Amino acid sequence: TQSTWGDRSESTANMDDFDSLAETSDLSDEVDDEDAWLIDSITRYRSINMYEIEAPTRVIELLQCSQQPSETAIIGSSFENSALNDVQIVKLPLPTEAESSIHPEHDLSIDSGGFTHLQVHTAKSIHSSSCFAVSGPPFGAVEIWSSEADALETSGGSLRCLLTLNQQEQTTAVSCRQLASSSILPQRLVVASTLSDITSYDVTNPTQPTAIRHSVPQAISDHTDSVISVDYIHHNSEKNELVCCTAGGTLALIDMRTATVVQSNSTLASALRVTSMDVSHNNSPLIVVADEKGALRILDARKLDRVLAMSAAPVIKLSASVSCATVCPIQVKFSPFSDTVVSLSGLDASVRLYSTQTFHTPEDNVSSEPFFLHGGHERNTRVLAHQWHPTIPWLIYSSTDDAHLDGWIPEAKYQLRV
């Protein structure tokens, strides 16, 4: 697939041309906003690659198996009125060694692809496995796919779905099941729809996965509320603990060895719907939660009864009367290299990077300013998904509802020392 740059496709000068333009004193009178943004990007990005993809994607999931290089990612389309949607494995080129690298047009190599009846809203690479799982509307089923070379050869180079979980349990009440996998428990996949419906599968044999534990924490008042995020706690590798967040704002720490709730917190519940959660992957027990307006809260998984710090929602001018979360999901993520850096997307065409050290007490209800804002997407679009690269510091991928995908690294002066 050959990429373009939306309305910026005409700006294809090389870096020497950009430098000479930037030195022109009366440049601001001669260039439009897009050209001005491109020139400004020279000082703001160490690397930025821009692609046009076949369809908008809510999923950017980097494969975690040893058979695939680190730049290999899963993307999937999610058309509401389409009988079939794409699931693709693509190669995302890594940044060059050049001091500054800006590519308005770039090739996106598609390794393989297949079709699903689901709208792909979530995907998870299964650690120590060549498989990955996807889920989404209309029924919230979970499909396990293989990215193994032998499987691709058997199917003529196409991705193939090995198995569909929850097929007999499909209801319109569950539009998307949430997924988790961890290097602590290889070849294990967690599937969650509500706090009373959490199952861990051993996928050593992906065509016949074994259900390890079914969690039924009925003691929690909103145990039937939809889970919007689930992940392993990584600060204690000896434990098999999950943290789940519901749309109603309940956080629950669950010991999957005994299928019991270690602790829970429903104090996040408010008039605003919780839309996203992430767990630190830096041997830290910290959790970050975002609501539908973009307010961020930091909590400790060991003590869920209080919010440690927060940033109130930024002021966003929406073009529609509906909430952000109705249009597309708000996403918040920890940097894989620091639990003091979080990223936020889904409010508009940008991705915001925050330092949690600038957050305030919950009583202050003050919004912190991001230290970097990725504004490379078209202004009238919305970011559907973003993802940090797990091994390359500060490399972030983001996609928008106009079927564009950026891979970018802020310039060194914008990278917090962590």
XYZ file of C-alpha atoms in Angstrom:
418
model
C 0.000 0.000 0.000
C 1.520 3.349 -1.047
C 1.043 6.042 1.522
C 0.009 9.615 0.922
C -0.177 12.536 3.263
C -3.760 13.690 2.866
C -3.784 17.313 1.747
C -0.050 17.467 2.573
C 0.882 15.109 -0.271
C 2.174 17.967 -2.398
C 4.848 18.831 0.169
C 7.500 16.306 -0.855
C 10.686 18.357 -0.668
C 13.788 16.730 0.781
C 15.421 17.790 4.051
C 17.791 20.254 2.337
C 14.776 22.010 0.820
C 13.159 22.235 4.271
C 16.309 23.760 5.752
C 16.536 26.424 3.063
C 12.848 27.257 3.470
C 13.201 27.532 7.231
C 15.948 30.147 6.786
C 13.748 32.402 4.667
C 12.724 35.412 6.772
C 9.380 36.041 5.100
C 8.363 32.376 4.973
C 5.217 32.827 7.060
C 3.698 35.036 4.374
C 4.275 32.518 1.593
C 3.324 29.126 2.960
C 0.040 27.693 4.101
C -0.608 26.078 7.464
C 0.370 22.606 6.290
C 3.751 23.746 4.992
C 4.322 25.714 8.185
C 3.568 22.602 10.240
C 6.019 20.586 8.136
C 8.809 23.100 8.658
C 8.059 23.353 12.363
C 8.275 19.559 12.580
C 11.970 19.680 11.725
C 12.661 21.051 15.191
C 10.023 18.981 17.008
C 10.590 15.433 15.725
C 13.640 13.223 15.477
C 11.675 10.957 13.145
C 8.190 10.889 11.665
C 6.777 8.508 9.057
C 3.291 8.963 7.639
C 1.232 6.284 5.929
C -2.128 5.916 4.275
C -3.750 2.589 5.203
C -6.643 0.816 3.532
C -9.194 1.532 6.267
C -9.379 3.275 9.662
C -8.115 1.099 12.506
C -8.769 1.137 16.254
C -5.991 -1.422 16.760
C -2.199 -1.050 16.619
C -0.774 -4.106 18.388
C 2.873 -5.082 17.996
C 3.445 -8.821 17.831
C 5.373 -10.168 20.825
C 6.426 -13.568 19.468
C 10.066 -14.395 18.685
C 9.281 -15.368 15.092
C 8.255 -11.830 14.183
C 10.519 -8.734 14.162
C 9.718 -5.938 16.575
C 8.303 -3.656 13.889
C 5.582 -6.162 12.927
C 2.111 -5.025 13.978
C -1.520 -6.108 13.780
C -4.072 -3.643 12.471
C -7.757 -4.253 11.775
C -10.652 -2.359 10.255
C -13.988 -1.784 11.997
C -16.729 -0.787 9.561
C -20.115 -0.814 11.289
C -22.081 -1.665 8.151
C -19.636 -4.109 6.573
C -20.107 -7.886 6.585
C -16.330 -8.394 6.449
C -13.457 -6.484 8.032
C -9.704 -6.717 7.528
C -7.122 -8.192 9.864
C -3.613 -7.417 8.617
C -0.015 -7.947 9.682
C 2.057 -4.996 8.515
C 5.729 -4.011 8.679
C 6.286 -0.589 10.216
C 9.754 0.684 9.235
C 11.940 1.621 12.170
C 13.421 5.144 12.432
C 16.641 5.857 10.595
C 19.924 6.828 12.202
C 19.690 10.323 10.738
C 19.413 13.207 13.176
C 16.103 14.237 11.671
C 13.948 12.112 9.393
C 10.571 13.291 8.058
C 8.730 11.215 5.450
C 5.366 12.654 4.334
C 4.997 9.695 1.969
C 6.067 6.219 2.935
C 5.419 2.646 1.902
C 3.558 0.426 4.331
C 4.406 -3.202 3.694
C 1.540 -5.651 4.249
C 2.853 -9.086 5.169
C -0.447 -10.919 5.173
C -4.130 -10.403 5.783
C -7.464 -12.053 6.302
C -11.123 -11.278 6.877
C -13.355 -11.403 9.931
C -17.051 -10.780 10.574
C -16.078 -8.781 13.663
C -15.441 -5.061 13.838
C -11.905 -5.221 15.237
C -11.936 -3.084 18.403
C -9.183 -4.851 20.341
C -6.277 -7.196 19.619
C -3.672 -8.856 21.794
C -0.481 -10.659 20.854
C -0.126 -13.839 22.935
C 3.334 -13.976 24.513
C 5.618 -16.886 23.545
C 3.180 -17.831 20.807
C 2.773 -17.172 17.107
C -0.900 -16.418 17.740
C -2.918 -13.319 18.501
C -6.526 -12.696 19.476
C -9.071 -10.111 18.294
C -12.521 -9.117 19.545
C -15.241 -6.646 18.723
C -18.877 -6.048 17.774
C -21.461 -7.030 16.885
C -21.404 -9.992 19.308
C -18.141 -9.654 21.217
C -16.733 -13.014 20.137
C -12.981 -13.663 20.471
C -11.053 -15.053 17.508
C -7.591 -16.637 17.776
C -5.431 -16.154 14.692
C -2.064 -17.603 13.691
C 0.791 -15.563 12.215
C 3.054 -18.620 11.849
C 4.777 -19.016 8.487
C 3.565 -22.625 8.050
C -0.026 -21.557 8.623
C 0.327 -18.784 6.058
C 1.734 -21.198 3.470
C -1.132 -23.625 4.091
C -3.698 -20.889 3.519
C -1.997 -19.457 0.447
C -0.363 -16.536 2.252
C -3.534 -15.387 3.995
C -4.037 -15.038 7.716
C -6.500 -17.547 9.076
C -8.663 -17.688 12.160
C -7.935 -20.889 14.108
C -10.802 -20.742 16.576
C -13.692 -18.593 17.767
C -14.252 -18.419 21.527
C -17.545 -17.453 23.172
C -19.378 -18.245 19.940
C -22.325 -19.864 21.736
C -22.489 -17.000 24.233
C -22.889 -14.199 21.708
C -25.350 -11.543 22.827
C -25.815 -7.932 21.897
C -25.150 -7.030 25.557
C -21.391 -7.654 25.151
C -20.030 -5.759 22.151
C -16.345 -6.413 22.802
C -14.427 -8.647 25.193
C -11.187 -7.299 26.658
C -7.945 -9.251 26.302
C -4.712 -9.605 28.285
C -1.476 -11.544 27.912
C 1.791 -11.424 29.823
C 5.373 -12.667 29.551
C 5.014 -13.789 33.175
C 2.569 -16.488 32.033
C 3.557 -17.465 28.473
C 0.965 -18.810 26.052
C -1.827 -17.562 28.289
C -4.773 -15.402 27.184
C -7.257 -13.704 29.512
C -10.726 -12.890 28.152
C -12.999 -10.569 30.164
C -16.467 -9.205 29.485
C -17.696 -8.443 33.022
C -16.201 -8.883 36.479
C -18.217 -12.095 36.790
C -17.011 -13.396 33.416
C -13.211 -13.575 33.311
C -11.553 -16.649 31.831
C -7.877 -17.525 31.462
C -6.982 -19.821 28.561
C -3.882 -21.906 27.992
C -3.291 -21.620 24.240
C -0.314 -23.969 23.941
C -2.561 -25.723 21.439
C -4.429 -22.724 19.961
C -7.032 -24.883 18.193
C -8.010 -26.460 21.526
C -7.390 -23.881 24.273
C -7.906 -24.981 27.863
C -9.875 -22.805 30.273
C -7.696 -22.452 33.371
C -9.819 -20.369 35.710
C -13.241 -18.776 35.579
C -13.533 -15.820 37.928
C -16.895 -15.039 39.529
C -16.441 -12.159 41.995
C -20.137 -11.778 42.813
C -19.327 -9.728 45.917
C -18.744 -6.605 43.824
C -21.914 -4.578 43.393
C -21.494 -3.926 39.664
C -20.047 -7.333 38.745
C -22.228 -7.340 35.607
C -20.883 -3.997 34.347
C -18.808 -4.197 31.160
C -15.034 -4.447 31.563
C -13.335 -1.750 29.467
C -9.760 -2.830 30.233
C -7.897 -5.732 31.836
C -4.175 -6.324 32.378
C -1.696 -8.176 34.535
C 0.055 -6.444 37.436
C 3.764 -6.689 36.686
C 5.431 -5.507 39.891
C 5.233 -8.954 41.517
C 6.001 -11.785 39.090
C 5.253 -14.433 41.735
C 1.585 -13.552 41.742
C -1.028 -14.150 39.071
C -3.024 -10.968 39.570
C -5.200 -9.018 37.164
C -6.549 -5.526 37.465
C -9.888 -4.890 35.766
C -11.638 -1.587 35.139
C -15.346 -1.332 34.351
C -17.229 1.335 32.433
C -18.921 2.277 35.701
C -15.577 3.196 37.257
C -14.903 0.142 39.430
C -11.325 -1.105 39.721
C -10.827 -4.668 40.926
C -7.619 -6.545 41.716
C -8.255 -10.247 41.137
C -6.063 -13.196 42.134
C -6.553 -15.633 39.271
C -5.051 -18.510 41.264
C -8.057 -18.542 43.579
C -10.564 -16.527 41.494
C -11.024 -14.066 44.336
C -11.144 -10.294 44.533
C -8.153 -9.057 46.529
C -9.519 -5.522 46.683
C -11.777 -3.204 44.742
C -12.596 0.463 44.459
C -15.801 1.979 43.114
C -14.944 5.576 44.058
C -14.071 6.397 40.445
C -17.735 6.046 39.531
C -19.148 9.412 38.547
C -21.326 11.078 35.966
C -18.474 10.599 33.481
C -17.894 7.184 31.964
C -14.464 5.594 32.406
C -13.118 4.686 28.971
C -9.518 3.494 29.348
C -6.999 2.072 31.809
C -3.363 1.040 31.631
C -0.970 -0.663 34.021
C 2.699 0.291 34.367
C 5.076 -2.239 32.821
C 8.094 -0.908 34.735
C 7.878 -3.188 37.777
C 5.603 -0.611 39.331
C 2.100 -1.119 40.782
C 0.785 2.133 39.294
C -2.428 2.348 37.262
C -3.679 5.222 35.102
C -7.378 5.671 34.280
C -9.024 8.075 31.807
C -12.665 9.152 31.654
C -14.640 10.186 28.593
C -13.570 13.836 28.870
C -9.854 13.031 29.147
C -9.348 13.484 32.899
C -6.518 11.252 34.137
C -6.137 9.575 37.535
C -3.152 7.702 38.994
C -3.709 4.884 41.510
C -1.656 2.200 43.259
C -2.822 -1.371 42.636
C -1.871 -2.257 46.212
C -4.220 0.388 47.600
C -7.132 1.102 45.308
C -9.134 3.081 47.846
C -7.627 6.443 46.926
C -6.449 8.424 43.896
C -2.791 9.431 44.213
C -2.830 12.247 41.652
C -4.919 13.491 38.747
C -5.130 15.891 35.861
C -8.532 17.368 35.083
C -9.852 17.122 31.544
C -8.252 19.456 28.998
C -10.468 21.995 27.253
C -11.396 20.561 23.857
C -13.624 22.163 21.235
C -15.700 19.312 19.843
C -17.288 19.547 16.416
C -20.167 17.273 17.455
C -22.590 17.305 20.343
C -21.909 13.686 21.275
C -19.198 12.720 23.739
C -15.729 11.764 22.594
C -16.158 8.205 23.820
C -19.254 7.780 21.643
C -17.313 8.708 18.503
C -14.139 6.768 19.246
C -12.345 5.410 22.284
C -10.260 7.552 24.595
C -6.950 5.754 25.110
C -4.401 6.294 27.898
C -1.097 4.418 28.068
C 2.025 4.372 30.204
C 5.369 4.721 28.480
C 7.014 1.273 28.524
C 10.161 2.951 29.834
C 8.797 5.147 32.618
C 5.810 5.213 34.958
C 6.011 9.022 35.075
C 5.086 9.452 31.380
C 1.588 8.755 30.046
C -0.004 9.362 26.648
C -3.602 10.295 25.863
C -5.528 10.173 22.584
C -9.086 10.140 21.252
C -10.056 13.708 22.146
C -9.142 15.185 18.758
C -6.480 14.814 16.046
C -3.579 14.853 18.517
C -1.730 12.594 20.957
C -0.780 14.262 24.249
C 2.237 13.268 26.338
C 2.075 14.102 30.059
C 4.461 13.928 32.975
C 2.573 12.502 35.951
C 4.904 14.537 38.170
C 2.927 17.619 37.107
C -0.406 16.091 38.196
C -2.305 17.566 41.135
C -4.239 16.272 44.102
C -7.812 15.155 43.314
C -9.178 18.025 45.407
C -7.483 20.636 43.209
C -9.302 19.521 40.033
C -6.646 21.224 37.879
C -5.650 20.208 34.364
C -1.935 19.646 33.719
C -0.378 20.741 30.434
C 1.157 18.083 28.158
C 4.893 18.473 27.577
C 4.472 17.321 23.950
C 1.535 17.268 21.552
C 1.675 15.273 18.336
C -0.231 17.334 15.794
C 0.737 15.539 12.597
C -2.746 14.291 11.758
C -5.274 16.324 9.788
C -7.139 18.822 11.977
C -10.647 17.579 11.220
C -9.845 13.960 12.151
C -9.882 12.009 15.409
C -7.154 9.684 16.682
C -8.613 6.182 17.015
C -5.598 4.418 18.535
C -1.995 4.883 19.577
C 0.730 2.526 20.756
C 4.237 2.829 22.211
C 6.949 0.653 20.704
C 8.016 -1.777 23.460
C 11.776 -1.628 22.814
C 12.528 1.647 20.997
C 12.325 4.626 23.387
C 9.846 7.355 22.478
C 8.646 5.697 19.258
C 4.837 6.009 19.103
C 2.355 4.941 16.424
C -1.021 6.652 16.044
C -3.947 6.200 13.643
C -6.917 8.391 12.702
C -10.433 7.972 11.371
C -9.346 9.124 7.896
C -7.229 5.951 7.460
C -3.824 7.464 8.192
C -1.125 6.116 10.479
C 1.918 7.989 11.826
C 5.063 6.623 13.461
C 6.932 9.359 15.321
C 9.673 10.168 17.829
C 9.822 13.601 19.506
C 13.075 15.524 19.238
C 15.460 14.937 22.160
C 14.673 18.286 23.802
C 11.037 17.132 24.227
C 11.981 13.785 25.751
C 11.748 13.920 29.522
C 14.673 12.479 31.414
C 13.226 9.368 33.005
